[in-house]
CSV table of C-alpha atoms and ligand atoms in Angstrom, one decimal:
chain,number,residue,atom,x,y,z
E,60,VAL,CA,58.8,-22.0,-37.3
E,61,GLY,CA,55.2,-22.9,-37.8
E,62,LEU,CA,53.6,-22.6,-41.3
E,63,TRP,CA,49.9,-23.0,-40.9
E,64,LEU,CA,48.3,-23.2,-44.4
E,65,VAL,CA,44.5,-22.3,-44.8
E,66,GLY,CA,43.5,-24.6,-47.7
E,67,ALA,CA,46.2,-27.1,-47.1
E,68,PHE,CA,45.3,-29.8,-49.4
E,69,GLY,CA,44.9,-27.4,-52.4
E,70,GLY,CA,47.4,-27.0,-55.2
E,71,VAL,CA,49.5,-24.3,-53.6
E,72,GLY,CA,49.2,-25.9,-50.2
E,73,THR,CA,50.5,-29.2,-51.3
E,74,THR,CA,53.1,-28.0,-53.6
E,75,ILE,CA,54.5,-25.8,-50.7
E,76,THR,CA,54.5,-28.9,-48.3
E,77,LEU,CA,56.2,-31.2,-50.8
E,78,GLY,CA,58.7,-28.4,-51.9
E,79,LEU,CA,59.9,-27.9,-48.3
E,80,ALA,CA,60.2,-31.5,-47.7
E,81,THR,CA,62.3,-32.2,-51.0
E,82,MET,CA,64.3,-28.9,-50.3
E,83,ALA,CA,65.0,-30.2,-46.7
E,84,ARG,CA,66.1,-33.5,-48.0
E,85,GLY,CA,68.3,-31.9,-50.6
E,86,LEU,CA,66.5,-33.7,-53.5
E,87,VAL,CA,65.9,-30.4,-55.5
E,88,ASP,CA,67.5,-27.1,-55.6
E,89,GLN,CA,66.0,-23.7,-54.6
E,90,THR,CA,65.5,-22.3,-58.1
E,91,GLY,CA,62.5,-20.1,-58.2
E,92,LEU,CA,62.9,-18.9,-54.7
E,93,VAL,CA,63.7,-15.3,-54.4
E,94,THR,CA,65.4,-15.9,-51.2
E,95,ASP,CA,67.8,-18.1,-52.6
E,96,LEU,CA,69.3,-15.1,-54.7
E,97,PRO,CA,72.8,-14.1,-53.7
E,98,ASP,CA,71.6,-10.7,-51.9
E,99,PHE,CA,69.4,-12.9,-49.6
E,100,ARG,CA,71.8,-15.8,-48.6
E,101,GLU,CA,73.5,-14.0,-45.8
E,102,LEU,CA,70.3,-13.3,-43.9
E,103,SER,CA,69.2,-15.5,-40.9
E,104,LEU,CA,66.2,-16.8,-42.9
E,105,PRO,CA,64.8,-20.0,-41.8
E,106,GLU,CA,65.8,-23.3,-43.8
E,107,PRO,CA,63.4,-25.3,-45.5
E,108,GLY,CA,63.6,-27.9,-42.7
E,109,ASP,CA,62.9,-25.5,-40.2
E,110,PHE,CA,59.3,-25.2,-40.9
E,111,VAL,CA,56.6,-27.4,-39.3
E,112,VAL,CA,53.6,-27.4,-41.4
E,113,GLY,CA,49.9,-27.6,-40.3
E,114,GLY,CA,46.7,-26.1,-41.4
E,115,HIS,CA,43.0,-26.3,-42.2
E,116,GLU,CA,41.0,-28.0,-45.0
E,117,ILE,CA,37.7,-28.5,-45.9
E,118,ARG,CA,38.0,-31.6,-48.2
E,119,ARG,CA,39.1,-34.6,-46.5
E,120,THR,CA,42.1,-36.2,-48.0
E,121,SER,CA,45.8,-36.0,-47.5
E,122,PHE,CA,49.0,-34.3,-48.8
E,123,GLN,CA,50.0,-37.9,-50.2
E,124,GLU,CA,46.8,-38.0,-52.2
E,125,SER,CA,46.7,-34.5,-53.2
E,126,ALA,CA,50.4,-34.6,-54.8
E,127,GLU,CA,49.7,-37.9,-56.2
E,128,GLU,CA,46.4,-36.4,-57.9
E,129,PHE,CA,48.5,-33.3,-59.0
E,130,ARG,CA,51.3,-35.5,-60.3
E,131,ARG,CA,48.6,-37.4,-62.5
E,132,ASN,CA,46.6,-34.6,-63.9
E,133,THR,CA,49.5,-32.0,-64.4
E,134,GLY,CA,52.7,-34.1,-65.0
E,135,VAL,CA,54.6,-32.5,-62.4
E,136,PHE,CA,56.3,-33.9,-59.3
E,137,ASP,CA,58.9,-36.8,-59.7
E,138,ALA,CA,57.4,-40.0,-58.6
E,139,SER,CA,60.6,-40.6,-56.6
E,140,TRP,CA,60.1,-37.4,-54.4
E,141,LEU,CA,56.7,-38.5,-53.3
E,142,SER,CA,58.1,-41.9,-52.1
E,143,ALA,CA,61.2,-40.2,-50.5
E,144,CYS,CA,59.2,-37.8,-48.7
E,145,ARG,CA,56.1,-40.3,-47.8
E,146,ASP,CA,56.8,-39.8,-44.1
E,147,ASP,CA,57.1,-36.1,-44.1
E,148,LEU,CA,53.8,-35.7,-46.1
E,149,ALA,CA,51.9,-38.1,-43.6
E,150,ALA,CA,53.2,-36.2,-40.6
E,151,ALA,CA,52.1,-33.0,-42.1
E,152,SER,CA,48.7,-34.3,-43.2
E,153,SER,CA,48.1,-35.5,-39.5
E,154,ARG,CA,48.4,-31.9,-38.4
E,155,VAL,CA,45.8,-30.6,-40.7
E,156,ARG,CA,42.5,-30.0,-39.0
E,157,PRO,CA,38.9,-29.7,-40.6
E,158,GLY,CA,38.0,-25.9,-41.5
E,159,PRO,CA,34.7,-24.4,-40.2
E,160,LYS,CA,32.1,-24.1,-43.0
E,161,LEU,CA,30.8,-20.9,-41.8
E,162,GLY,CA,31.1,-18.1,-44.6
E,163,LEU,CA,32.3,-20.3,-47.3
E,164,GLY,CA,29.9,-19.1,-50.0
E,165,PRO,CA,28.0,-21.6,-52.2
E,166,ALA,CA,30.9,-22.1,-54.8
E,167,ILE,CA,33.5,-23.3,-52.2
E,168,ALA,CA,30.7,-25.1,-49.9
E,169,ARG,CA,30.3,-27.5,-52.7
E,170,LEU,CA,33.9,-28.7,-52.4
E,171,ALA,CA,33.6,-29.4,-48.7
E,172,ASP,CA,33.2,-32.9,-47.7
E,173,TRP,CA,35.1,-33.2,-44.5
E,174,GLU,CA,32.3,-33.6,-42.0
E,175,THR,CA,32.5,-32.5,-38.3
E,176,GLU,CA,30.4,-33.3,-35.4
E,177,SER,CA,29.2,-29.7,-35.1
E,178,GLU,CA,29.4,-26.4,-36.8
E,179,PRO,CA,29.9,-23.0,-35.6
E,180,ALA,CA,27.0,-20.8,-35.9
E,181,THR,CA,28.6,-17.5,-35.2
E,182,ALA,CA,31.8,-15.9,-36.5
E,183,ARG,CA,32.9,-15.8,-32.7
E,184,GLN,CA,32.6,-19.5,-32.6
E,185,ALA,CA,34.5,-20.1,-35.9
E,186,ILE,CA,37.3,-17.8,-34.7
E,187,ASP,CA,37.5,-19.8,-31.4
E,188,ARG,CA,37.7,-23.1,-33.1
E,189,ILE,CA,40.3,-22.2,-35.4
E,190,LYS,CA,42.2,-20.4,-32.4
E,191,ALA,CA,42.0,-23.9,-30.4
E,192,ASP,CA,43.3,-25.9,-33.5
E,193,ILE,CA,46.3,-23.4,-33.8
E,194,ALA,CA,47.0,-23.3,-30.0
E,195,ALA,CA,47.2,-27.0,-30.0
E,196,PHE,CA,49.6,-27.2,-32.8
E,197,VAL,CA,51.7,-24.5,-31.2
E,198,LYS,CA,51.8,-26.3,-28.0
E,199,ALA,CA,52.6,-29.8,-29.4
E,200,GLU,CA,55.4,-28.7,-31.8
E,201,LYS,CA,56.7,-26.1,-29.6
E,202,ILE,CA,56.4,-23.5,-32.2
E,203,ASP,CA,58.0,-20.1,-31.6
E,204,HIS,CA,56.7,-18.1,-34.4
E,205,LEU,CA,53.5,-19.2,-36.2
E,206,ILE,CA,52.8,-18.1,-39.7
E,207,VAL,CA,49.0,-18.5,-41.2
E,208,LEU,CA,49.4,-18.6,-44.8
E,209,ASN,CA,45.8,-18.4,-46.7
E,210,VAL,CA,46.1,-20.6,-49.8
E,211,ALA,CA,42.3,-21.3,-49.8
E,212,SER,CA,40.0,-21.0,-52.7
E,213,THR,CA,39.0,-17.6,-53.8
E,214,GLU,CA,36.0,-16.2,-52.2
E,215,ALA,CA,33.4,-14.0,-53.8
E,216,PRO,CA,33.9,-10.2,-52.9
E,217,PHE,CA,32.5,-9.5,-49.5
E,218,GLY,CA,31.2,-6.0,-48.9
E,219,ILE,CA,32.3,-4.3,-45.6
E,220,GLY,CA,30.3,-1.8,-43.8
E,221,GLU,CA,30.1,0.0,-40.3
E,222,PRO,CA,30.8,-3.1,-38.2
E,223,HIS,CA,34.2,-3.6,-40.0
E,224,GLN,CA,35.8,-0.1,-39.3
E,225,THR,CA,36.8,-0.8,-35.6
E,226,MET,CA,37.3,-3.6,-33.4
E,227,ALA,CA,34.8,-2.4,-30.9
E,228,ALA,CA,32.3,-2.4,-33.5
E,229,LEU,CA,33.0,-5.7,-34.8
E,230,ASN,CA,33.2,-7.5,-31.5
E,231,GLY,CA,29.6,-6.5,-31.0
E,232,SER,CA,28.8,-8.1,-34.1
E,233,LEU,CA,30.7,-11.5,-34.0
E,234,SER,CA,28.0,-13.4,-32.0
E,235,ARG,CA,25.2,-12.3,-34.3
E,236,THR,CA,23.3,-15.3,-35.8
E,237,ASP,CA,20.9,-13.3,-38.2
E,238,ALA,CA,23.7,-12.3,-40.5
E,239,LEU,CA,27.0,-13.3,-42.1
E,240,ILE,CA,29.4,-10.9,-40.6
E,241,LEU,CA,32.7,-12.1,-42.2
E,242,PRO,CA,33.6,-14.5,-45.1
E,243,ALA,CA,35.8,-17.7,-43.8
E,244,SER,CA,39.1,-16.1,-44.8
E,245,SER,CA,38.5,-13.4,-42.3
E,246,HIS,CA,37.8,-15.9,-39.5
E,247,TYR,CA,41.2,-17.3,-39.9
E,248,ALA,CA,42.7,-13.7,-40.2
E,249,LEU,CA,41.2,-12.6,-36.8
E,250,ALA,CA,42.0,-16.0,-35.2
E,251,ALA,CA,45.7,-15.3,-36.0
E,252,LEU,CA,46.0,-11.7,-35.4
E,253,GLU,CA,44.0,-12.2,-32.0
E,254,GLU,CA,46.9,-14.4,-31.0
E,255,GLY,CA,49.8,-12.2,-32.4
E,256,HIS,CA,50.5,-14.9,-35.1
E,257,THR,CA,51.7,-13.5,-38.5
E,258,TYR,CA,48.9,-13.5,-41.1
E,259,LEU,CA,49.8,-13.7,-45.0
E,260,ASN,CA,46.9,-13.5,-47.7
E,261,PHE,CA,48.0,-15.3,-50.9
E,262,THR,CA,44.6,-14.9,-52.2
E,263,PRO,CA,42.2,-12.0,-53.5
E,264,SER,CA,39.9,-12.9,-50.6
E,265,LEU,CA,39.0,-10.4,-47.9
E,266,GLY,CA,41.2,-11.9,-45.0
E,267,ALA,CA,42.7,-9.0,-42.9
E,268,SER,CA,41.9,-6.5,-45.7
E,269,PHE,CA,39.7,-4.1,-43.5
E,270,PRO,CA,40.2,-1.5,-41.0
E,271,ALA,CA,39.3,-3.5,-37.8
E,272,ALA,CA,41.7,-6.1,-38.8
E,273,TRP,CA,44.6,-3.7,-39.3
E,274,GLU,CA,43.6,-2.2,-35.8
E,275,LEU,CA,43.5,-5.6,-34.1
E,276,ALA,CA,47.1,-6.3,-35.6
E,277,GLU,CA,48.6,-3.2,-34.2
E,278,THR,CA,47.1,-4.0,-30.8
E,279,THR,CA,48.5,-7.3,-30.8
E,280,GLY,CA,51.7,-6.4,-32.8
E,281,SER,CA,51.2,-9.0,-35.4
E,282,LEU,CA,52.7,-8.9,-38.7
E,283,PHE,CA,50.7,-9.2,-41.7
E,284,GLY,CA,50.7,-8.8,-45.4
E,285,GLY,CA,48.7,-9.4,-48.6
E,286,LYS,CA,47.1,-9.8,-51.1
E,287,ASP,CA,46.8,-12.2,-54.1
E,288,GLY,CA,50.2,-13.7,-55.1
E,289,LYS,CA,51.7,-12.2,-58.2
E,290,THR,CA,52.7,-15.3,-60.2
E,291,GLY,CA,52.1,-15.0,-63.9
E,292,GLU,CA,50.0,-12.9,-66.2
E,293,THR,CA,49.9,-10.1,-63.7
E,294,LEU,CA,53.7,-10.3,-63.0
E,295,MET,CA,54.1,-9.9,-66.7
E,296,LYS,CA,51.6,-6.8,-66.8
E,297,THR,CA,53.6,-5.0,-63.9
E,298,VAL,CA,56.8,-5.4,-65.7
E,299,LEU,CA,55.7,-4.4,-69.0
E,300,ALA,CA,53.3,-1.4,-68.2
E,301,PRO,CA,56.2,0.5,-66.7
E,302,MET,CA,58.0,0.2,-70.0
E,303,PHE,CA,55.1,1.6,-71.9
E,304,ALA,CA,54.9,4.5,-69.2
E,305,ALA,CA,58.8,5.2,-69.6
E,306,ARG,CA,58.7,5.4,-73.5
E,307,ASN,CA,55.6,7.6,-73.4
E,308,PHE,CA,53.5,5.0,-75.3
E,309,LYS,CA,49.9,5.4,-75.1
E,310,VAL,CA,48.1,2.0,-74.2
E,311,MET,CA,44.8,2.0,-75.9
E,312,SER,CA,43.7,-1.3,-74.8
E,313,TRP,CA,45.0,-4.3,-73.0
E,314,VAL,CA,43.3,-7.7,-73.6
E,315,GLY,CA,44.1,-10.8,-71.5
E,316,HIS,CA,42.5,-14.2,-71.9
E,317,ASN,CA,43.4,-16.8,-69.3
E,318,ILE,CA,42.5,-20.3,-69.5
E,319,PHE,CA,43.5,-23.4,-67.0
E,320,GLY,CA,42.1,-26.3,-65.5
E,321,ASN,CA,43.0,-26.8,-61.7
E,322,ARG,CA,40.3,-26.9,-58.8
E,323,ASP,CA,41.1,-23.0,-58.3
E,324,GLY,CA,39.5,-23.0,-61.9
E,325,VAL,CA,36.5,-24.8,-60.7
E,326,VAL,CA,35.7,-22.1,-58.1
E,327,LEU,CA,36.6,-19.3,-60.4
E,328,ASP,CA,34.1,-20.7,-63.0
E,329,ASP,CA,31.5,-19.1,-60.5
E,330,PRO,CA,30.9,-15.5,-61.6
E,331,ASN,CA,30.9,-14.2,-58.3
E,332,ASN,CA,34.1,-15.8,-57.2
E,333,LYS,CA,35.7,-14.9,-60.5
E,334,SER,CA,34.9,-11.2,-60.0
E,335,SER,CA,37.2,-11.0,-57.0
E,336,LYS,CA,40.2,-12.3,-59.2
E,337,VAL,CA,39.4,-10.0,-62.3
E,338,GLU,CA,39.5,-7.1,-59.9
E,339,THR,CA,43.0,-7.6,-58.9
E,340,LYS,CA,44.3,-8.5,-62.1
E,341,ASP,CA,42.6,-5.2,-63.9
E,342,LYS,CA,43.7,-2.5,-61.4
E,343,VAL,CA,47.5,-2.7,-61.8
E,344,ILE,CA,47.6,-1.5,-65.4
E,345,THR,CA,45.7,1.6,-64.4
E,346,GLU,CA,47.6,2.1,-61.4
E,347,ILE,CA,50.9,2.1,-63.2
E,348,LEU,CA,50.0,4.2,-66.4
E,349,GLY,CA,48.0,6.7,-64.4
E,350,TYR,CA,45.0,6.2,-67.0
E,351,LYS,CA,42.7,3.5,-67.8
E,352,PRO,CA,43.0,1.8,-71.3
E,353,ALA,CA,40.3,-0.3,-72.6
E,354,SER,CA,40.4,-3.7,-71.0
E,355,VAL,CA,39.2,-7.1,-71.1
E,356,VAL,CA,40.1,-9.8,-68.6
E,357,SER,CA,38.7,-13.3,-68.9
E,358,ILE,CA,39.5,-16.4,-67.0
E,359,GLU,CA,38.0,-19.6,-68.3
E,360,TYR,CA,38.0,-23.2,-66.8
E,361,VAL,CA,39.3,-25.7,-69.2
E,362,PRO,CA,39.4,-29.0,-67.4
E,363,ASP,CA,42.0,-31.0,-69.5
E,364,MET,CA,44.8,-28.3,-68.9
E,365,GLY,CA,45.3,-29.1,-65.1
E,366,ASP,CA,47.5,-26.7,-63.4
E,367,TRP,CA,48.7,-25.4,-66.7
E,368,LYS,CA,47.8,-21.9,-67.3
E,369,THR,CA,47.8,-20.2,-70.7
E,370,ALA,CA,47.6,-16.5,-70.6
E,371,TRP,CA,47.3,-14.6,-74.0
E,372,ASP,CA,47.8,-10.9,-73.8
E,373,HIS,CA,47.1,-8.4,-76.7
E,374,ILE,CA,48.3,-4.7,-76.1
E,375,HIS,CA,47.4,-2.1,-78.6
E,376,PHE,CA,49.3,1.0,-78.1
E,377,LYS,CA,50.1,4.2,-79.9
E,378,GLY,CA,53.4,5.6,-80.7
E,379,PHE,CA,55.2,8.6,-82.5
E,380,LEU,CA,52.8,10.4,-85.1
E,381,GLY,CA,49.7,8.4,-83.8
E,382,THR,CA,51.0,5.2,-85.2
E,383,LYS,CA,49.3,2.0,-83.6
E,384,MET,CA,51.3,-0.9,-82.8
E,385,VAL,CA,50.7,-4.0,-81.0
E,386,LEU,CA,52.7,-6.4,-78.7
E,387,GLN,CA,51.2,-9.7,-78.0
E,388,PHE,CA,52.5,-12.3,-75.4
E,389,ILE,CA,51.7,-16.0,-74.4
E,390,TRP,CA,52.6,-17.2,-70.9
E,391,GLN,CA,52.4,-20.8,-70.3
E,392,GLY,CA,53.0,-21.4,-66.7
E,393,CYS,CA,52.4,-24.1,-64.0
E,394,ASP,CA,50.2,-22.2,-61.6
E,395,SER,CA,51.1,-24.1,-58.2
E,396,LEU,CA,54.7,-24.3,-59.0
E,397,LEU,CA,54.9,-20.6,-59.4
E,398,ALA,CA,52.9,-19.9,-56.3
E,399,ALA,CA,54.5,-22.1,-54.0
E,400,PRO,CA,58.1,-20.8,-53.9
E,401,LEU,CA,56.5,-17.4,-53.1
E,402,GLY,CA,54.7,-18.7,-50.2
E,403,VAL,CA,58.0,-20.2,-49.0
E,404,ASP,CA,59.7,-16.9,-49.7
E,405,LEU,CA,57.0,-14.9,-47.7
E,406,ALA,CA,57.1,-17.1,-44.8
E,407,ARG,CA,61.0,-16.9,-44.5
E,408,LEU,CA,60.9,-13.0,-45.0
E,409,ALA,CA,58.1,-12.8,-42.4
E,410,ASP,CA,60.0,-14.8,-40.0
E,411,LEU,CA,63.1,-12.8,-40.4
E,412,GLU,CA,61.0,-9.5,-39.8
E,413,LYS,CA,59.9,-11.2,-36.6
E,414,GLN,CA,63.3,-11.8,-35.5
E,415,ARG,CA,63.9,-8.3,-36.0
E,416,GLY,CA,61.2,-7.3,-33.8
E,417,GLY,CA,58.9,-6.0,-36.5
E,418,LYS,CA,55.3,-5.4,-36.1
E,419,GLY,CA,52.2,-4.5,-38.4
E,420,LEU,CA,52.0,-4.4,-42.2
E,421,MET,CA,55.0,-5.6,-44.2
E,422,ARG,CA,55.1,-3.1,-47.2
E,423,HIS,CA,58.4,-4.5,-48.2
E,424,LEU,CA,56.6,-7.4,-49.7
E,425,SER,CA,54.6,-5.9,-52.1
E,426,CYS,CA,56.5,-7.2,-54.9
E,427,PHE,CA,55.0,-10.5,-54.3
E,428,PHE,CA,51.4,-9.5,-54.5
E,429,LYS,CA,48.9,-8.4,-57.2
E,430,GLY,CA,47.0,-6.1,-54.7
E,431,PRO,CA,49.7,-5.1,-52.2
E,432,GLU,CA,48.1,-3.9,-49.0
E,433,GLY,CA,48.2,-0.3,-48.2
E,434,ASP,CA,50.5,0.4,-51.3
E,435,ASP,CA,49.8,2.0,-54.4
E,436,GLU,CA,53.0,1.0,-56.1
E,437,ASN,CA,52.4,-1.6,-58.6
E,438,ASP,CA,55.4,-1.3,-60.7
E,439,PHE,CA,57.4,-4.6,-60.3
E,440,PHE,CA,60.9,-2.9,-60.5
E,441,LYS,CA,60.2,-0.2,-57.9
E,442,GLN,CA,58.7,-2.6,-55.5
E,443,TYR,CA,61.7,-5.2,-56.2
E,444,ALA,CA,64.0,-2.2,-55.5
E,445,ARG,CA,62.1,-1.7,-52.1
E,446,LEU,CA,62.8,-5.2,-51.1
E,447,GLU,CA,66.3,-4.8,-52.0
E,448,GLU,CA,66.6,-1.5,-49.7
E,449,TYR,CA,65.3,-3.7,-46.9
E,450,VAL,CA,67.5,-6.3,-47.3
E,451,ALA,CA,70.5,-3.9,-47.6
E,452,SER,CA,69.5,-2.0,-44.5
E,453,LEU,CA,69.9,-5.3,-42.4
E,454,ARG,CA,73.5,-5.8,-43.3
C,288,LIG,P1,42.9,-25.2,-55.0
C,288,LIG,O1,41.7,-25.1,-55.3
C,288,LIG,O2,43.8,-26.2,-55.5
C,288,LIG,O3,43.3,-25.1,-53.2
C,288,LIG,C1,42.3,-24.4,-52.5
C,288,LIG,C2,42.1,-25.2,-51.3
C,288,LIG,O4,41.5,-24.5,-50.3
C,288,LIG,C3,41.3,-26.5,-51.7
C,288,LIG,O5,41.8,-27.7,-51.2
C,288,LIG,C4,39.9,-26.3,-50.8
C,288,LIG,O6,39.3,-27.3,-50.5
C,288,LIG,C5,40.5,-25.2,-49.6
C,288,LIG,N1,39.6,-24.4,-49.1
C,288,LIG,C6,38.6,-23.5,-49.5
C,288,LIG,N2,38.2,-22.9,-48.6
C,288,LIG,C7,38.5,-23.2,-47.4
C,288,LIG,C8,38.4,-22.8,-45.8
C,288,LIG,N3,37.6,-21.9,-45.7
C,288,LIG,N4,39.1,-23.4,-45.1
C,288,LIG,C9,40.2,-24.3,-45.3
C,288,LIG,N5,40.2,-24.6,-46.7
C,288,LIG,C10,39.6,-24.3,-47.5
C,288,LIG,O7,43.5,-23.8,-55.6
C,288,LIG,P2,45.3,-23.4,-55.6
C,288,LIG,O8,45.5,-23.5,-57.1
C,288,LIG,O9,45.8,-24.2,-54.7
C,288,LIG,O10,45.1,-21.8,-55.1
C,288,LIG,C11,44.8,-21.5,-53.8
C,288,LIG,C12,44.6,-20.0,-53.7
C,288,LIG,O11,45.8,-19.3,-54.1
C,288,LIG,C13,43.4,-19.5,-54.6
C,288,LIG,O12,42.5,-18.5,-53.9
C,288,LIG,C14,44.2,-18.7,-55.7
C,288,LIG,O13,43.2,-17.7,-56.4
C,288,LIG,C15,45.5,-18.1,-54.9
C,288,LIG,N6,46.5,-17.8,-55.9
C,288,LIG,C16,46.8,-18.9,-56.6
C,288,LIG,C17,47.9,-18.5,-57.7
C,288,LIG,C18,48.8,-19.6,-58.6
C,288,LIG,O14,48.3,-20.8,-58.1
C,288,LIG,N7,49.5,-19.2,-59.2
C,288,LIG,C19,48.5,-17.1,-57.8
C,288,LIG,C20,47.9,-16.2,-57.0
C,288,LIG,C21,46.8,-16.5,-56.0
């Protein structure tokens, strides 16, 4: 199975790659992987060592360097894992290609230092270059099933319009040079879907979330899913909000402040890019409760915290006889270590679905996402129950 990481050398991409290598070598157990739970163990899921990692990046570095940087700044990863997996990381680094710079937006473009001889001028050229890189990987590594997993920086929201409604309209616009027709994330999505590969979007960026891309996935029979991994504060929100609803408490306000210091934070420090994240974080409560409490979501970049994120949530609610009460929680998580196992789970479950001959949107994966594609259900327990039903149906 090929796992093609967009944003390969980032925190999540690096942790997935090192995580697969350490698991394959038996250096660590699989705590944190949903697919390691007893219900999943009898399924024909690929093992960590079955994945061949490749990908795209816009920063010129390597898995070895990014893992070392991560270890220094965040204090995770045992130094012995890095030396034991040095060859695996080097091999995977050699399969990472420079990503096109078209459609990055200013905040992400500032990170890009991997120079190439020429840069695409149109979306069509960007898509074709991505396709050529992926095709070379598939051929060289004899890949049966390729999964493109977007773990690249969060883009600013991208307004879609007429050309994004059908593939016929979109195809007519992909060669335009006078306007940016798609953000970078969607170039990768279309490159994957045009070839019948699987596409998963772990970020809030546009990716395949527009009607023409869905139509394309249907035509080529590609599997897809998204978007924005549900790992920390939002996971807590979608676990707690159903409780308030079920006890008929009225939530008056839900305030969440997040501080963290990784590279994702650098990009999210830009107000445009931040607004994509705030949107997916904020929506879930309204959808679960059925009304919109007053809310504040802040995300602030504090460099010395590295990949450690602290979220403080203050929930003000009303109970019997109008009595006002408060629930507060503090979540201190290590972002990439929360995200990476879900990336592996998604890839394993997508491969299982491929083996079954599945096509199209994988709704049973909603519990992994903050903004589940084509699904209004945000209640974590209902989402998870659906995944359990799916697993039971395979037995
Ligand atoms: P990061 O900043 O460490 O990594 C992102 C990487 O993507 C960087 O190395 C960057 O150079 C690269 N990149 C950006 N645009 C690219 C492009 N067009 N083509 C190729 N490479 C590109 O960020 P991190 O922490 O790894 O997060 C990755 C993504 O996952 C972000 O969008 C984040 O919002 C999302 N995410 C992360 C979660 C978590 O860490 N717990 C939870 C949910 C989503």
